[in-house]
Amino acid sequence: QVQLAESGGGLVQSGGSLRLSCAASGIIFRRNDMGWYRQAPGKQRELVAEITFSGSTNYADSVKGRFTISRDDAKNTAHLQMNSLKPEDTGVYYCRSRVRLTMRDYWGQGTQVTVSS
């Protein structure tokens, strides 16, 4: 059974930092591409950052230079380091694992990030 468990969300003041983690089980983690998405109230879910199985990264323009995605294949864990947080970064952050061969996606339950001004 595939499970993705996000952690690390919370309430932080503008300019602060948070580090999100996504612990995966039930998948061959090192073969999958990992991504972080967020959904703000009343808005669609959007891609924040992604990292391929080989370590290539891609970021939304709104977070470039502030967020860093990483992965630890030995621990089946992906991270999202978020610095210089802004109120517009507020939302539920979801972890996604994509099986490259089938393009099937698995999702976590999400973790709330709230940035106060």
mmCIF file of C-alpha atoms in Angstrom:
data_model
loop_
_atom_site.group_PDB
_atom_site.id
_atom_site.type_symbol
_atom_site.label_atom_id
_atom_site.label_comp_id
_atom_site.label_asym_id
_atom_site.label_seq_id
_atom_site.Cartn_x
_atom_site.Cartn_y
_atom_site.Cartn_z
ATOM 1 C CA GLN A 1 0.000 0.000 0.000
ATOM 2 C CA VAL A 2 1.410 3.357 -1.032
ATOM 3 C CA GLN A 3 1.569 6.008 1.647
ATOM 4 C CA LEU A 4 2.891 9.545 1.512
ATOM 5 C CA ALA A 5 2.973 11.391 4.809
ATOM 6 C CA GLU A 6 3.656 15.110 4.869
ATOM 7 C CA SER A 7 4.864 16.931 7.958
ATOM 8 C CA GLY A 8 6.401 20.236 8.942
ATOM 9 C CA GLY A 9 3.586 22.638 8.232
ATOM 10 C CA GLY A 10 2.471 25.288 10.666
ATOM 11 C CA LEU A 11 1.997 28.972 11.337
ATOM 12 C CA VAL A 12 4.893 31.317 10.642
ATOM 13 C CA GLN A 13 5.340 35.050 10.301
ATOM 14 C CA SER A 14 6.144 36.682 7.000
ATOM 15 C CA GLY A 15 9.858 36.329 6.288
ATOM 16 C CA GLY A 16 10.127 33.126 8.276
ATOM 17 C CA SER A 17 11.054 29.601 7.227
ATOM 18 C CA LEU A 18 9.561 26.138 7.296
ATOM 19 C CA ARG A 19 10.820 22.760 6.161
ATOM 20 C CA LEU A 20 8.299 20.273 4.863
ATOM 21 C CA SER A 21 8.975 16.565 4.704
ATOM 22 C CA CYS A 22 7.285 13.788 2.757
ATOM 23 C CA ALA A 23 7.921 10.248 3.953
ATOM 24 C CA ALA A 24 7.046 7.592 1.398
ATOM 25 C CA SER A 25 6.369 3.894 1.753
ATOM 26 C CA GLY A 26 5.072 1.187 -0.547
ATOM 27 C CA ILE A 27 6.858 2.562 -3.625
ATOM 28 C CA ILE A 28 10.279 2.253 -5.226
ATOM 29 C CA PHE A 29 11.102 5.762 -4.138
ATOM 30 C CA ARG A 30 14.374 6.182 -6.003
ATOM 31 C CA ARG A 31 12.662 5.575 -9.358
ATOM 32 C CA ASN A 32 9.917 8.122 -8.845
ATOM 33 C CA ASP A 33 9.766 11.825 -9.516
ATOM 34 C CA MET A 34 8.660 13.807 -6.469
ATOM 35 C CA GLY A 35 6.760 17.051 -6.327
ATOM 36 C CA TRP A 36 5.224 19.557 -3.958
ATOM 37 C CA TYR A 37 1.955 21.258 -4.781
ATOM 38 C CA ARG A 38 -0.130 23.748 -2.864
ATOM 39 C CA GLN A 39 -3.739 24.795 -2.815
ATOM 40 C CA ALA A 40 -4.868 28.109 -1.420
ATOM 41 C CA PRO A 41 -8.493 28.670 -0.396
ATOM 42 C CA GLY A 42 -10.660 29.138 -3.464
ATOM 43 C CA LYS A 43 -7.833 28.374 -5.857
ATOM 44 C CA GLN A 44 -6.699 25.397 -7.872
ATOM 45 C CA ARG A 45 -3.869 23.194 -6.796
ATOM 46 C CA GLU A 46 -0.608 24.385 -8.312
ATOM 47 C CA LEU A 47 2.874 23.002 -8.728
ATOM 48 C CA VAL A 48 5.421 24.500 -6.348
ATOM 49 C CA ALA A 49 8.513 22.409 -7.047
ATOM 50 C CA GLU A 50 9.490 19.048 -8.419
ATOM 51 C CA ILE A 51 12.577 16.872 -8.489
ATOM 52 C CA THR A 52 13.159 13.995 -10.858
ATOM 53 C CA PHE A 53 14.564 10.612 -9.921
ATOM 54 C CA SER A 54 17.943 11.863 -11.195
ATOM 55 C CA GLY A 55 17.850 15.081 -9.176
ATOM 56 C CA SER A 56 16.789 17.645 -11.769
ATOM 57 C CA THR A 57 14.604 20.336 -10.270
ATOM 58 C CA ASN A 58 11.893 22.684 -11.443
ATOM 59 C CA TYR A 59 10.234 25.532 -9.544
ATOM 60 C CA ALA A 60 7.246 27.767 -9.931
ATOM 61 C CA ASP A 61 8.348 31.304 -10.735
ATOM 62 C CA SER A 62 6.745 32.578 -7.539
ATOM 63 C CA VAL A 63 9.056 30.515 -5.325
ATOM 64 C CA LYS A 64 12.337 30.561 -7.251
ATOM 65 C CA GLY A 65 15.196 31.668 -5.048
ATOM 66 C CA ARG A 66 13.177 31.092 -1.860
ATOM 67 C CA PHE A 67 12.256 27.401 -1.889
ATOM 68 C CA THR A 68 14.494 24.385 -2.331
ATOM 69 C CA ILE A 69 13.317 20.849 -3.041
ATOM 70 C CA SER A 70 15.508 17.886 -2.198
ATOM 71 C CA ARG A 71 15.297 14.140 -1.802
ATOM 72 C CA ASP A 72 16.968 11.488 0.299
ATOM 73 C CA ASP A 73 16.570 8.167 -1.473
ATOM 74 C CA ALA A 74 18.153 6.272 1.406
ATOM 75 C CA LYS A 75 15.353 7.470 3.685
ATOM 76 C CA ASN A 76 12.536 7.520 1.102
ATOM 77 C CA THR A 77 11.955 11.161 1.957
ATOM 78 C CA ALA A 78 11.529 14.390 0.043
ATOM 79 C CA HIS A 79 11.850 17.843 1.547
ATOM 80 C CA LEU A 80 10.812 21.357 0.724
ATOM 81 C CA GLN A 81 12.827 24.085 2.429
ATOM 82 C CA MET A 82 10.826 27.305 2.367
ATOM 83 C CA ASN A 83 12.548 30.581 3.205
ATOM 84 C CA SER A 84 11.427 34.198 3.085
ATOM 85 C CA LEU A 85 7.833 33.086 3.327
ATOM 86 C CA LYS A 86 5.088 35.452 2.230
ATOM 87 C CA PRO A 87 1.366 35.519 3.094
ATOM 88 C CA GLU A 88 0.622 34.394 -0.470
ATOM 89 C CA ASP A 89 2.467 31.141 0.254
ATOM 90 C CA THR A 90 -0.382 30.166 2.564
ATOM 91 C CA GLY A 91 -2.186 26.969 1.628
ATOM 92 C CA VAL A 92 -2.294 23.235 1.987
ATOM 93 C CA TYR A 93 0.898 21.666 0.684
ATOM 94 C CA TYR A 94 0.696 18.242 -0.908
ATOM 95 C CA CYS A 95 3.394 15.751 -1.735
ATOM 96 C CA ARG A 96 3.132 13.862 -5.038
ATOM 97 C CA SER A 97 5.077 10.824 -6.164
ATOM 98 C CA ARG A 98 4.981 9.944 -9.865
ATOM 99 C CA VAL A 99 5.882 6.558 -11.269
ATOM 100 C CA ARG A 100 7.841 7.398 -14.397
ATOM 101 C CA LEU A 101 6.989 4.211 -16.253
ATOM 102 C CA THR A 102 3.203 4.565 -15.926
ATOM 103 C CA MET A 103 2.878 8.287 -15.079
ATOM 104 C CA ARG A 104 0.663 7.269 -12.182
ATOM 105 C CA ASP A 105 0.524 9.779 -9.333
ATOM 106 C CA TYR A 106 0.234 9.152 -5.629
ATOM 107 C CA TRP A 107 -0.702 11.942 -3.239
ATOM 108 C CA GLY A 108 -0.348 12.651 0.429
ATOM 109 C CA GLN A 109 -3.058 14.105 2.634
ATOM 110 C CA GLY A 110 -1.467 17.538 2.805
ATOM 111 C CA THR A 111 -0.070 19.798 5.484
ATOM 112 C CA GLN A 112 -1.273 23.306 6.245
ATOM 113 C CA VAL A 113 1.103 26.236 5.904
ATOM 114 C CA THR A 114 -0.083 29.611 7.127
ATOM 115 C CA VAL A 115 2.023 32.733 6.766
ATOM 116 C CA SER A 116 0.869 35.755 8.722
ATOM 117 C CA SER A 117 1.676 39.305 7.688
#
